[in-house]
PDB file of C-alpha atoms in Angstrom:
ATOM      1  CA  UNK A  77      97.422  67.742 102.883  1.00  0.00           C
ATOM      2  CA  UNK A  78      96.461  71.430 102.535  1.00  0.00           C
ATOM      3  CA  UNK A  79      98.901  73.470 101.094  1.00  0.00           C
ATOM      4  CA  UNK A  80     100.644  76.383 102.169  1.00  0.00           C
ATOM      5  CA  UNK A  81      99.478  79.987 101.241  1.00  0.00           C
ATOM      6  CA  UNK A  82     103.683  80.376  99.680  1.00  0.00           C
ATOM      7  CA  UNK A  83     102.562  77.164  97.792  1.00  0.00           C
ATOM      8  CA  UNK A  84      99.325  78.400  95.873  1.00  0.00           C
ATOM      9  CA  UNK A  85     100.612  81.755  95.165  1.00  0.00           C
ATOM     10  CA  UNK A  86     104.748  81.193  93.808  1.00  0.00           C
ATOM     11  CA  UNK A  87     104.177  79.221  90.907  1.00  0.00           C
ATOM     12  CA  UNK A  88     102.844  81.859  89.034  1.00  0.00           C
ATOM     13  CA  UNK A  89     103.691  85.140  91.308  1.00  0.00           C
ATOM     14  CA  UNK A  90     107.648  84.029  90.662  1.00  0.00           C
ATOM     15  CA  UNK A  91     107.228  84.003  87.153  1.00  0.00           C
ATOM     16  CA  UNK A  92     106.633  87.661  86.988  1.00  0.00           C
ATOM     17  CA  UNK A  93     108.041  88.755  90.286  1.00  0.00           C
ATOM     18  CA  UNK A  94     111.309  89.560  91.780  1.00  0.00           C
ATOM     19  CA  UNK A  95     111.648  88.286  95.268  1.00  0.00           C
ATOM     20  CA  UNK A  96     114.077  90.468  97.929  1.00  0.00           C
ATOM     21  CA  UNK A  97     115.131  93.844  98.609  1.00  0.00           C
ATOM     22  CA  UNK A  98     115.261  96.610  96.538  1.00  0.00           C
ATOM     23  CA  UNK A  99     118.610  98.388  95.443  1.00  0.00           C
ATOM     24  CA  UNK A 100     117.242  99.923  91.890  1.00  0.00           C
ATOM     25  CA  UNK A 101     117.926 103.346  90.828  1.00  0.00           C
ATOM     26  CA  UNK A 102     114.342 104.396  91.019  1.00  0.00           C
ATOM     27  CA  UNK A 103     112.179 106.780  93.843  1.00  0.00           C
ATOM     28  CA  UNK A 104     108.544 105.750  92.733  1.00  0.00           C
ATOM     29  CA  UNK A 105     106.924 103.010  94.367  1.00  0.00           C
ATOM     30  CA  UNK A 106     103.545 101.728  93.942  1.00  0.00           C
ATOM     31  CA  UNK A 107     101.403  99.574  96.255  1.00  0.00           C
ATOM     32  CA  UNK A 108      98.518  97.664  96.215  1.00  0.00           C
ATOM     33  CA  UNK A 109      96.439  96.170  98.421  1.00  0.00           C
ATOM     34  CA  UNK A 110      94.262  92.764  98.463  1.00  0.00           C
ATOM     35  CA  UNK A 111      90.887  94.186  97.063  1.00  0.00           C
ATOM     36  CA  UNK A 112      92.553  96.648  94.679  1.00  0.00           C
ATOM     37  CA  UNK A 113      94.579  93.962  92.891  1.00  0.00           C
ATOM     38  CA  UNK A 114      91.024  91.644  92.987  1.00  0.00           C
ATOM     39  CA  UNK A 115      89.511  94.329  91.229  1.00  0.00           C
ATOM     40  CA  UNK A 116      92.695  95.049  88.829  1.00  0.00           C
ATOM     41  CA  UNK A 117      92.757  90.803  88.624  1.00  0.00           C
ATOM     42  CA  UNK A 118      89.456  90.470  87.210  1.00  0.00           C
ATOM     43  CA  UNK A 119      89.482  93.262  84.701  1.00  0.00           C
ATOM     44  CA  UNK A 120      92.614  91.484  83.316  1.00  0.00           C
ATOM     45  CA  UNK A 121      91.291  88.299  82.864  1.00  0.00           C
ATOM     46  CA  UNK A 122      87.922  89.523  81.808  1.00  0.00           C
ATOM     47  CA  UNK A 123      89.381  91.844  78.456  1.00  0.00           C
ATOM     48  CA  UNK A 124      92.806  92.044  78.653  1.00  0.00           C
ATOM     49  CA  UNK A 125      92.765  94.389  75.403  1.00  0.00           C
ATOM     50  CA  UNK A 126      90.313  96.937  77.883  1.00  0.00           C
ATOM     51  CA  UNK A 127      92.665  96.731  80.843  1.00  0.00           C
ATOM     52  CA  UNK A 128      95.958  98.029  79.202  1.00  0.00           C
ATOM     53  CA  UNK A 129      94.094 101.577  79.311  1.00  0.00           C
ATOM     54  CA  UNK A 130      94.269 101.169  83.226  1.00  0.00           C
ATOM     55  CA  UNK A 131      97.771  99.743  83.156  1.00  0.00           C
ATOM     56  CA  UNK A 132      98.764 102.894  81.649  1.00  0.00           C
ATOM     57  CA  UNK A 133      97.143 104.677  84.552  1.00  0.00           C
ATOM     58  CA  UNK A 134      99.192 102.525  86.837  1.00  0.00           C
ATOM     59  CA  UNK A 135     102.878 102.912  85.797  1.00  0.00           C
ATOM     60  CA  UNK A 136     104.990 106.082  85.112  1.00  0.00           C
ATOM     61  CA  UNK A 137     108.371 106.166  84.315  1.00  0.00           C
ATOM     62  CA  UNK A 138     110.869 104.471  86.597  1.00  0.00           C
ATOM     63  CA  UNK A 139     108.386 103.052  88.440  1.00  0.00           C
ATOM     64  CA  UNK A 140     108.149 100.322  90.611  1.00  0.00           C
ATOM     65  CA  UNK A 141     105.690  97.995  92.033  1.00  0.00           C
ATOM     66  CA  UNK A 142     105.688  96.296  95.250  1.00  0.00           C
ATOM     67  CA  UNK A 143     103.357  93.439  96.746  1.00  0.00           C
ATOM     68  CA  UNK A 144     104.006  92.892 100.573  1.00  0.00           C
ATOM     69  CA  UNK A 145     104.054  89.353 101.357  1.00  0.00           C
ATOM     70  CA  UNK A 146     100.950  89.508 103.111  1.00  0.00           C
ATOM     71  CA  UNK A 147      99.054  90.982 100.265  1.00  0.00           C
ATOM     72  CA  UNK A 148      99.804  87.527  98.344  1.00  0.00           C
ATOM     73  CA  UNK A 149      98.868  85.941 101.549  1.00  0.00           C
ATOM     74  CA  UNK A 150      95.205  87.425 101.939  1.00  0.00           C
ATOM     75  CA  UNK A 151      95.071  86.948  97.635  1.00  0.00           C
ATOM     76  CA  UNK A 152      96.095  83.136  98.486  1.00  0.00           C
ATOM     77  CA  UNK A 153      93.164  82.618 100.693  1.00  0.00           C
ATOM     78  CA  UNK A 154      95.017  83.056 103.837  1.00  0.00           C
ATOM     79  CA  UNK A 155      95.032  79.234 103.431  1.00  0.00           C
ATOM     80  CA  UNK A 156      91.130  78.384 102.868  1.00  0.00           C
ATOM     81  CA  UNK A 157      90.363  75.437 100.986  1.00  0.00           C
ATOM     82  CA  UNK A 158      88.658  77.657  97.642  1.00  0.00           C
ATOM     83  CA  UNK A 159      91.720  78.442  96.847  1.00  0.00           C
ATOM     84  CA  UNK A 160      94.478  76.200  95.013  1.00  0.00           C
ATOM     85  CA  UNK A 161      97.521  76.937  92.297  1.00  0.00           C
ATOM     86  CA  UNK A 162      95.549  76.652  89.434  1.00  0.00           C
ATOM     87  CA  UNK A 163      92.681  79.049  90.642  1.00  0.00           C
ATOM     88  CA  UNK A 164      95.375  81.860  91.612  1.00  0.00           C
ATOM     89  CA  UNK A 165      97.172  81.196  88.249  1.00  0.00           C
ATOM     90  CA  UNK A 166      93.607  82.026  86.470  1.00  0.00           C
ATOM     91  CA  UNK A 167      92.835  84.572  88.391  1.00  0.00           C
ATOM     92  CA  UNK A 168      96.450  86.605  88.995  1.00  0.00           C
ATOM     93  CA  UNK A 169      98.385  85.537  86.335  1.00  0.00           C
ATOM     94  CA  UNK A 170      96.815  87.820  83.544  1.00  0.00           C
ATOM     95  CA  UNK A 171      97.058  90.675  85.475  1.00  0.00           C
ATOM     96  CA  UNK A 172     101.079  89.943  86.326  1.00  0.00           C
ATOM     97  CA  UNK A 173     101.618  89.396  82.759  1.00  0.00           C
ATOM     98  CA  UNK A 174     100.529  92.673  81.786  1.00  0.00           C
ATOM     99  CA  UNK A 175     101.759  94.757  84.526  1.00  0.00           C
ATOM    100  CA  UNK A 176     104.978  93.388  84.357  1.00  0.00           C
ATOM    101  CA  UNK A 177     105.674  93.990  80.998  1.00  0.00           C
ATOM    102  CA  UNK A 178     105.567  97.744  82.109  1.00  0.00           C
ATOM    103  CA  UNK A 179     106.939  97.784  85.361  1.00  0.00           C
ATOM    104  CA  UNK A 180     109.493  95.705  87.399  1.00  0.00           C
ATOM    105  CA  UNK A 181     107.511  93.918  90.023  1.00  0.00           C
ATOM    106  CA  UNK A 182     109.009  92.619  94.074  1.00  0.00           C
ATOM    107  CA  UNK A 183     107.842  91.211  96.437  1.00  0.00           C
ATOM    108  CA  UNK A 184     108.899  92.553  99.991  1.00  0.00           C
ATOM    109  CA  UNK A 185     108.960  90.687 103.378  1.00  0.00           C
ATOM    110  CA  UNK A 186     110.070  92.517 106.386  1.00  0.00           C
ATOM    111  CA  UNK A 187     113.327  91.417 106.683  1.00  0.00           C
ATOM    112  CA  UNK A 188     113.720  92.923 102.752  1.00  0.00           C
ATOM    113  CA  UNK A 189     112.215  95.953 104.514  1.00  0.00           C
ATOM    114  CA  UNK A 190     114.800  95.971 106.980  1.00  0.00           C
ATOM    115  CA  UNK A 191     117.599  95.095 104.184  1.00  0.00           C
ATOM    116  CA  UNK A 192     116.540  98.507 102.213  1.00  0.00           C
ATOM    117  CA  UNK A 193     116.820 100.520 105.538  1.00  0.00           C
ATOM    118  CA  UNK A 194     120.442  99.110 106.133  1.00  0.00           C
ATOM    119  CA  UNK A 195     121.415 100.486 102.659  1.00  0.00           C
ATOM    120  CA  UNK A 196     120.833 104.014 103.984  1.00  0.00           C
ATOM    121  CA  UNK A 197     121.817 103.792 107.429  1.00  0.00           C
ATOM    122  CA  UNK A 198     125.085 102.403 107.004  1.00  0.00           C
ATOM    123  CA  UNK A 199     124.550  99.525 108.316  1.00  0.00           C
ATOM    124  CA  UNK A 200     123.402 100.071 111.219  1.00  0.00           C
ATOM    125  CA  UNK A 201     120.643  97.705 112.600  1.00  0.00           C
ATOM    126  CA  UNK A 202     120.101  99.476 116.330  1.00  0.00           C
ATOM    127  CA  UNK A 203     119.306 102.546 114.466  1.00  0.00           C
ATOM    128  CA  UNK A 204     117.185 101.350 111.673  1.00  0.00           C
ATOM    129  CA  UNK A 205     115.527  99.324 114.058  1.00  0.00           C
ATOM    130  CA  UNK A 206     114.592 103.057 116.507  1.00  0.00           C
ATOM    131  CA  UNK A 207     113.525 104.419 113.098  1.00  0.00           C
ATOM    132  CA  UNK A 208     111.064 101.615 112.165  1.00  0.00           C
ATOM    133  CA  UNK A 209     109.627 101.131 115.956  1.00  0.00           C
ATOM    134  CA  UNK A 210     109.183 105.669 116.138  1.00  0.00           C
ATOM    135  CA  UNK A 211     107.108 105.165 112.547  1.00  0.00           C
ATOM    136  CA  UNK A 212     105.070 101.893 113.447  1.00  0.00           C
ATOM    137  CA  UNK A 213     104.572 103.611 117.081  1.00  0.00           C
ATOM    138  CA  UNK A 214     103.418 106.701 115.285  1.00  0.00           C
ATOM    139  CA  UNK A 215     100.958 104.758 112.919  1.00  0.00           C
ATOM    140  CA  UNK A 216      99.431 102.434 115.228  1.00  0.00           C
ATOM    141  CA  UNK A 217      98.982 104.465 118.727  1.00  0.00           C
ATOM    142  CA  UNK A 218      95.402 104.427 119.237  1.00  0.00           C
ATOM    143  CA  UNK A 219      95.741 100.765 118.955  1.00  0.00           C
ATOM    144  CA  UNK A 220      96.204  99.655 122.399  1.00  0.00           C
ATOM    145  CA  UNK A 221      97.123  96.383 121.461  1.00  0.00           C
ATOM    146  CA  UNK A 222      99.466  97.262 118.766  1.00  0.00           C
ATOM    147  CA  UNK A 223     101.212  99.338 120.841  1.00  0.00           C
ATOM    148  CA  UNK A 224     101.906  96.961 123.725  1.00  0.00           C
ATOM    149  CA  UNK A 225     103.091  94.255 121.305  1.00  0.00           C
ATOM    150  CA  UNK A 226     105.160  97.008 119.649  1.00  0.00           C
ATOM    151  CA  UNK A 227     107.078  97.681 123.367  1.00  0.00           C
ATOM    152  CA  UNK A 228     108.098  93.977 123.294  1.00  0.00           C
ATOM    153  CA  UNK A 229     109.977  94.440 119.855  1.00  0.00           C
ATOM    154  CA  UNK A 230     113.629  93.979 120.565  1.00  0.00           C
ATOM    155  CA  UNK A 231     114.766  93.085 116.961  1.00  0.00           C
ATOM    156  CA  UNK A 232     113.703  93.854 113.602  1.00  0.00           C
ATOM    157  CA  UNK A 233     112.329  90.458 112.815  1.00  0.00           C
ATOM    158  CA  UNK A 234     109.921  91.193 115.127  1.00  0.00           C
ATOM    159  CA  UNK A 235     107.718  93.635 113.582  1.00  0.00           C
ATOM    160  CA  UNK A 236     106.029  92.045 111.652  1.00  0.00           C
ATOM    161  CA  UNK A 237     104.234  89.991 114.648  1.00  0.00           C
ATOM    162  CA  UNK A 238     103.583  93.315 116.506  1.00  0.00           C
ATOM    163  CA  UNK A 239     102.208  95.161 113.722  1.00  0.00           C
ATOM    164  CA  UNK A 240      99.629  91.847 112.420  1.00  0.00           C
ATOM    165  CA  UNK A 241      99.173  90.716 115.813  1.00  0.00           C
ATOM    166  CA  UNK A 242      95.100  91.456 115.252  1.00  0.00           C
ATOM    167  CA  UNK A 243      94.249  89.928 111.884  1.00  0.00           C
ATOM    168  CA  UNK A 244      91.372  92.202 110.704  1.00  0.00           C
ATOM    169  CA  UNK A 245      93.208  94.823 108.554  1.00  0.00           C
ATOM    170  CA  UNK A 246      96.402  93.399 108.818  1.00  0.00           C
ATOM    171  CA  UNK A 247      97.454  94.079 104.982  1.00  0.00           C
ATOM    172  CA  UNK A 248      96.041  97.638 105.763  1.00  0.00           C
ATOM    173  CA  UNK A 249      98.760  98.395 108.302  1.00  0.00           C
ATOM    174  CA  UNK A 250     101.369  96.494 106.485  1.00  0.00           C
ATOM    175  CA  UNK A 251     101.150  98.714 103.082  1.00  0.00           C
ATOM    176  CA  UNK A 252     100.979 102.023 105.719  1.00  0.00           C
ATOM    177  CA  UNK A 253     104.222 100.866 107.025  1.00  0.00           C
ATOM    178  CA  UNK A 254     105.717  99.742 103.929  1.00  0.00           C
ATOM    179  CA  UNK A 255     104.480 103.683 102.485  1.00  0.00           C
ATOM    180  CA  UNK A 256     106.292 105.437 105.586  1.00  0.00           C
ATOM    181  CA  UNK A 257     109.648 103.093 105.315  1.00  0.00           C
ATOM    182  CA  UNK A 258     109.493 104.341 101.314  1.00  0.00           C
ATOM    183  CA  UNK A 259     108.774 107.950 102.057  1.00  0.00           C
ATOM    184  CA  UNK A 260     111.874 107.509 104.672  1.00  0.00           C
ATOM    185  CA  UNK A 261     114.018 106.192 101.536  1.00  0.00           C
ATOM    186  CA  UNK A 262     113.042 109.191  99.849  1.00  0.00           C
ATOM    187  CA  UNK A 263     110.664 107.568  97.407  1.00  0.00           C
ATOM    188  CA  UNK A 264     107.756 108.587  96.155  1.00  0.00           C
ATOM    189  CA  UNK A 265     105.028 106.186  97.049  1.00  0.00           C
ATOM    190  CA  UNK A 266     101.467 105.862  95.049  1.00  0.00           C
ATOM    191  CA  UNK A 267      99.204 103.186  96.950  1.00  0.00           C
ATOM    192  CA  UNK A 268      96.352 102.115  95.210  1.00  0.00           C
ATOM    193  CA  UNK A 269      93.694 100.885  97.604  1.00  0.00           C
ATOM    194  CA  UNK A 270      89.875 100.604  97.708  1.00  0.00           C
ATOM    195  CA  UNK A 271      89.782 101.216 101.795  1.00  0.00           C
ATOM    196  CA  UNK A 272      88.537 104.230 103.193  1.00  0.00           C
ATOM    197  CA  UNK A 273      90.945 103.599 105.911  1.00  0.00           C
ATOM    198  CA  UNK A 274      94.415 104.056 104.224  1.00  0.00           C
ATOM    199  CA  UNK A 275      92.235 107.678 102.474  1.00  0.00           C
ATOM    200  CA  UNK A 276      91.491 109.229 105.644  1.00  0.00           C
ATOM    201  CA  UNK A 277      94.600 108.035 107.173  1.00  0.00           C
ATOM    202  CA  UNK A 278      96.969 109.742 104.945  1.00  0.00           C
ATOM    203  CA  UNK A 279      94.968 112.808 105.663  1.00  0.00           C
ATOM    204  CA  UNK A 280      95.169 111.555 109.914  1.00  0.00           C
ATOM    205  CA  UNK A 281      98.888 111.437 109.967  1.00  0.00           C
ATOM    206  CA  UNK A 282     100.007 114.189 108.005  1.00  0.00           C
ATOM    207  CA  UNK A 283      99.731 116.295 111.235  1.00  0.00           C
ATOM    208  CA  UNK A 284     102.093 114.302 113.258  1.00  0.00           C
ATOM    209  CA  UNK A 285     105.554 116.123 113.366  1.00  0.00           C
ATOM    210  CA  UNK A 286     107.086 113.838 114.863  1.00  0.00           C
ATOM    211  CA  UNK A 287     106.724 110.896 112.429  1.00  0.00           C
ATOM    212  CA  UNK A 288     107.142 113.456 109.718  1.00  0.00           C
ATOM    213  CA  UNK A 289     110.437 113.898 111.507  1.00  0.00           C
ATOM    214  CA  UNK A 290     111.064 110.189 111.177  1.00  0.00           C
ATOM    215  CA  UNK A 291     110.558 110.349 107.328  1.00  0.00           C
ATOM    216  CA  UNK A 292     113.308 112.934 107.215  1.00  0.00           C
ATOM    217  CA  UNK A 293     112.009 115.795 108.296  1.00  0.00           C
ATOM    218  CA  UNK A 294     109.054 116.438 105.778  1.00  0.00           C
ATOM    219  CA  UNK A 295     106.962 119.286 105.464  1.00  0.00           C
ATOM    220  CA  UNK A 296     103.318 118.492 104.965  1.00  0.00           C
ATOM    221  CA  UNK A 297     103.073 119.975 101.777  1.00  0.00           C
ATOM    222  CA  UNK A 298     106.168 117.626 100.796  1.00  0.00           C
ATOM    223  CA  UNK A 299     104.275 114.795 102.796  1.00  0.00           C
ATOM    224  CA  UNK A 300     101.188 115.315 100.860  1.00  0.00           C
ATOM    225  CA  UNK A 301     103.134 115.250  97.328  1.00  0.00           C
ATOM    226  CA  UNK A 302     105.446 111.999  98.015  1.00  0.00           C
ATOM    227  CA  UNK A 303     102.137 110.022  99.472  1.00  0.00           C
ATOM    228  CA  UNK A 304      99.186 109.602  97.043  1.00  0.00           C
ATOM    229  CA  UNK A 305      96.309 107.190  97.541  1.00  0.00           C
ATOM    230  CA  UNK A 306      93.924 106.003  94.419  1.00  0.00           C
ATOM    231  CA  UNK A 307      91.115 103.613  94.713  1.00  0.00           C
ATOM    232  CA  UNK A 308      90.454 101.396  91.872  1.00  0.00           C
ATOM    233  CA  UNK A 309      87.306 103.913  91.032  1.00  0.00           C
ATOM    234  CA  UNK A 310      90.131 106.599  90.596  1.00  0.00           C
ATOM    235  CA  UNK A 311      92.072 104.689  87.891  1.00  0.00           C
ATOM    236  CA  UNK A 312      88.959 103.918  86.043  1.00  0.00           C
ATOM    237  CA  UNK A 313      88.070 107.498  86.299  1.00  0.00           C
ATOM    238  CA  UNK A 314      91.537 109.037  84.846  1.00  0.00           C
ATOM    239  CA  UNK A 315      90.961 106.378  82.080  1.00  0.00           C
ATOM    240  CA  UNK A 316      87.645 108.154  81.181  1.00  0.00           C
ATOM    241  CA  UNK A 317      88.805 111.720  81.886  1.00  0.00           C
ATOM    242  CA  UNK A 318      91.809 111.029  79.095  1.00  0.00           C
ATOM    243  CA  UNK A 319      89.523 109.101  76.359  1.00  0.00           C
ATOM    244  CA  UNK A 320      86.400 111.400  77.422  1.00  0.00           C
ATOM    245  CA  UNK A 321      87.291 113.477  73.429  1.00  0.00           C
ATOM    246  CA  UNK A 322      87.610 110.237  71.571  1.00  0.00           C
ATOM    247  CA  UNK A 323      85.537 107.487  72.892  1.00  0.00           C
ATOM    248  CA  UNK A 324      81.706 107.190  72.612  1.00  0.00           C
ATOM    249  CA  UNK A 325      79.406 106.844  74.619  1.00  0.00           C
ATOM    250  CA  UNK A 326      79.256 103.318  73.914  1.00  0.00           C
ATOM    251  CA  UNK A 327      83.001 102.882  74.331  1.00  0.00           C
ATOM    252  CA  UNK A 328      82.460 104.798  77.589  1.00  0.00           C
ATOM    253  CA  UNK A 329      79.738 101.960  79.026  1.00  0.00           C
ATOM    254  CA  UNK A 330      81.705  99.171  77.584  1.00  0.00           C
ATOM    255  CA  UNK A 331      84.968 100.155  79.039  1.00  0.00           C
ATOM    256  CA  UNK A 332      82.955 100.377  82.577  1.00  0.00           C
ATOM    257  CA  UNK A 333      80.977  96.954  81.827  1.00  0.00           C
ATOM    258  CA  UNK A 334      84.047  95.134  81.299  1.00  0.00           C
ATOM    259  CA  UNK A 335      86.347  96.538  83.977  1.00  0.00           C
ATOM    260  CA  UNK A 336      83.868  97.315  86.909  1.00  0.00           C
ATOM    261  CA  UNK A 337      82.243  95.286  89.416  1.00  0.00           C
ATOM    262  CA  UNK A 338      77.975  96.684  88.987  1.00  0.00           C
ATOM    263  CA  UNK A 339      78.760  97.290  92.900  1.00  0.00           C
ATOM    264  CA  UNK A 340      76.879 100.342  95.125  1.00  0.00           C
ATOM    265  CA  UNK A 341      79.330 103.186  96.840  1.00  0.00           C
ATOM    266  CA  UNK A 342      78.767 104.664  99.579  1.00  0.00           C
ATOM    267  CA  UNK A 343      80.767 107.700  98.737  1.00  0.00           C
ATOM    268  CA  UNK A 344      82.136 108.783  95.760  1.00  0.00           C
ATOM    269  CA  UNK A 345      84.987 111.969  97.213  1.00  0.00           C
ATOM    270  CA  UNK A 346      85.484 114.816  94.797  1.00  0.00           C
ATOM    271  CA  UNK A 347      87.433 118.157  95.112  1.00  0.00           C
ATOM    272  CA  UNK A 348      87.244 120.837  92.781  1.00  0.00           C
ATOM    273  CA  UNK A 349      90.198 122.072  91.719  1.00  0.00           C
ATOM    274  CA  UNK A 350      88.711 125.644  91.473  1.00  0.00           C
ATOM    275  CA  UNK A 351      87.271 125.768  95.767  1.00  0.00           C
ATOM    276  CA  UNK A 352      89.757 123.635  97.091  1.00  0.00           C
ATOM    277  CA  UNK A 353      86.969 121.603  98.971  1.00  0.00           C
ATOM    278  CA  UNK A 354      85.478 118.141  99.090  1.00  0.00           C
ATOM    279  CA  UNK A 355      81.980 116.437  98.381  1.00  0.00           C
ATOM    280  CA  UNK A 356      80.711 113.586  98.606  1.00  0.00           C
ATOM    281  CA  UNK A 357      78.387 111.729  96.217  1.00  0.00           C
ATOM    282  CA  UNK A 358      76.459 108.337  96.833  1.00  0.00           C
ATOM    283  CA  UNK A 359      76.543 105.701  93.749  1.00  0.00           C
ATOM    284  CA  UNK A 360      74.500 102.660  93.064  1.00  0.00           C
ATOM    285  CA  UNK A 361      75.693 101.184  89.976  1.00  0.00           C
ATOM    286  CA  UNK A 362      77.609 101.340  86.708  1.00  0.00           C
ATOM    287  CA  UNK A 363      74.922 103.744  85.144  1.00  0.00           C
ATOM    288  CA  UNK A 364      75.347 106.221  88.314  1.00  0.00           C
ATOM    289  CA  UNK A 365      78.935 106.224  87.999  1.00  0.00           C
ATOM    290  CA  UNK A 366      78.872 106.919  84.303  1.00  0.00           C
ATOM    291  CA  UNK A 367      76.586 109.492  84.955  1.00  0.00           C
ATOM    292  CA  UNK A 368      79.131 110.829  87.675  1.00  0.00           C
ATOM    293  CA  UNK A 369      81.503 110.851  85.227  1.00  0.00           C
ATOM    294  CA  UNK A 370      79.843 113.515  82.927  1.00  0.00           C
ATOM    295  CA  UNK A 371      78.964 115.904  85.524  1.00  0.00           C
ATOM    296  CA  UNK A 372      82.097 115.908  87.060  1.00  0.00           C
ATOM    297  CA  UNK A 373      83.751 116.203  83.512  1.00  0.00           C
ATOM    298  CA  UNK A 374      81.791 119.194  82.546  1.00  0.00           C
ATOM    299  CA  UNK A 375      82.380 121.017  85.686  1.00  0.00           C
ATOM    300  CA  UNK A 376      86.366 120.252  85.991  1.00  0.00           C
ATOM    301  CA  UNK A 377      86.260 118.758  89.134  1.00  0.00           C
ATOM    302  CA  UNK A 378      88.140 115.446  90.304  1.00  0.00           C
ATOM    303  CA  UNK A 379      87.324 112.445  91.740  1.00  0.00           C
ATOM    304  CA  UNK A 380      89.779 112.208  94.631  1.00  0.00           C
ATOM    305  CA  UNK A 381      88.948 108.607  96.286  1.00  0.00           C
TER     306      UNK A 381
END
């Protein structure tokens, strides 16, 4: 009998995790999605003594991480045979160790969602539910089958159906509607995520007043500040950028060897803080993104995504 994805993943996940709704005195949330924590998973596991310089990149003060159900879901397999409760121990449990010696850590279904809306809203379910359907609606219009399902919603509970009814990218949307129902709390939210996707839509929905309406009125510029998206790149990057006076050279390519996947980019994003504008840069390898590192270092600019 196979078991279920909530079977493979609790064992170790409620160790380290706090299941439920949050009601903390805190306004900074981070999020991360499925290939982001694979990446962050396998650095843990593979030099634990290496990661803790990109923990410290992950967690400020006050802050508070959040894995969406489905995140642990898609980590879990989504149910395929590979993966079983001892695999997802080795291969998550490191990683929760660490973080959450630095950070309280939930987990958040929709229905928590929906709890940490009623907080602010007095209690009012009709109205928290007009505020979640306006930001989902807002998100997910050019999907034409989102947006049917989405008309159908007459309760709360419902969302979640609507919003994952097509699997492909379903933790995608998820963490973009977790972000906007965070933003409407009036928290900060930092989402770490390796998809191209959640970059350029950040960018995509700033424009849209009335969502930023729905989020309490913000401006863009306040939009922009509350709602910051790093790829796993990005963290390893900030590491280097703050050791770049006291590590080697040596330290430098170890640190990348032991925490990066030898994978090819298509794009690596920069701005310059001096033009205000963005490039884009192809990368092959370690060695190419080392090499990145040094030319961006010397000329002050930053890689964005």
């Amino acid at each position: 009998m196979s078991l279920s994805m909530e079977q493979i993943y609790s064992p170790t996940v409620n160790i380290y995790v706090t299941q439920g709704a949050l009601n903390v005195p805190s306004n900074k949330i981070s999020l991360i999605d499925t290939n982001a924590l694979s990446d962050l998973a396998a650095a843990a596991s593979k030099s634990p003594d290496i990661f803790q310089y990109i923990a410290e990149h992950l967690s400020d003060e006050g802050q508070i991480l959040v894995l969406p159900e489905i995140i642990l879901h898609e980590c879990a397999g989504n149910g395929r045979q590979s993966m079983d409760i001892d695999k997802f121990r080795d291969i998550y449990s490191p990683l929760l160790a660490q973080l959450s010696q630095r950070m309280p850590i939930y987990t958040v279904s929709f229905l928590d969602i929906e709890t940490i809306m009623l907080y602010s809203a007095g209690g009012n379910k009709s109205e928290v539910l007009r505020r979640a359907l306006i930001i989902a609606s807002e998100l997910f219009s050019s999907n034409i089958m989102i947006k049917k399902a989405l008309e159908e919603v007459k309760s709360f509970g419902e969302l979640e159906a609507a919003i994952t009814c097509i699997s492909e990218d379903a933790g995608e949307r998820v963490i973009l509607f977790f972000t906007m129902i965070f933003l409407n709390e009036a928290w900060d939210v930092d989402v770490i995520s390796n998809e191209t996707a959640v970059f350029t839509d950040r960018i995509v929905f700033a424009p849209k007043e009335r969502l930023r309406s729905a989020l309490g009125n913000l401006s863009i510029d306040a939009y922009y500040e509350a709602f910051v998206v790093r790829s796993y790149d990005v963290l390893l990057f900030s590491v280097l950028i703050d050791k770049k006076d006291i590590w080697s050279k040596e330290d430098i390519i170890t640190f990348i060897q032991q925490t990066r996947n030898n994978k090819r980019r298509r794009y690596l994003r920069i701005m310059s803080d001096a033009a205000k504008y963005a490039e884009q840069f192809h990368c092959d390898n370690n060695a190419s993104f080392i090499q990145k590192f040094y030319e961006l270092a010397e000329s002050r600019m930053e890689l964005v995504f």
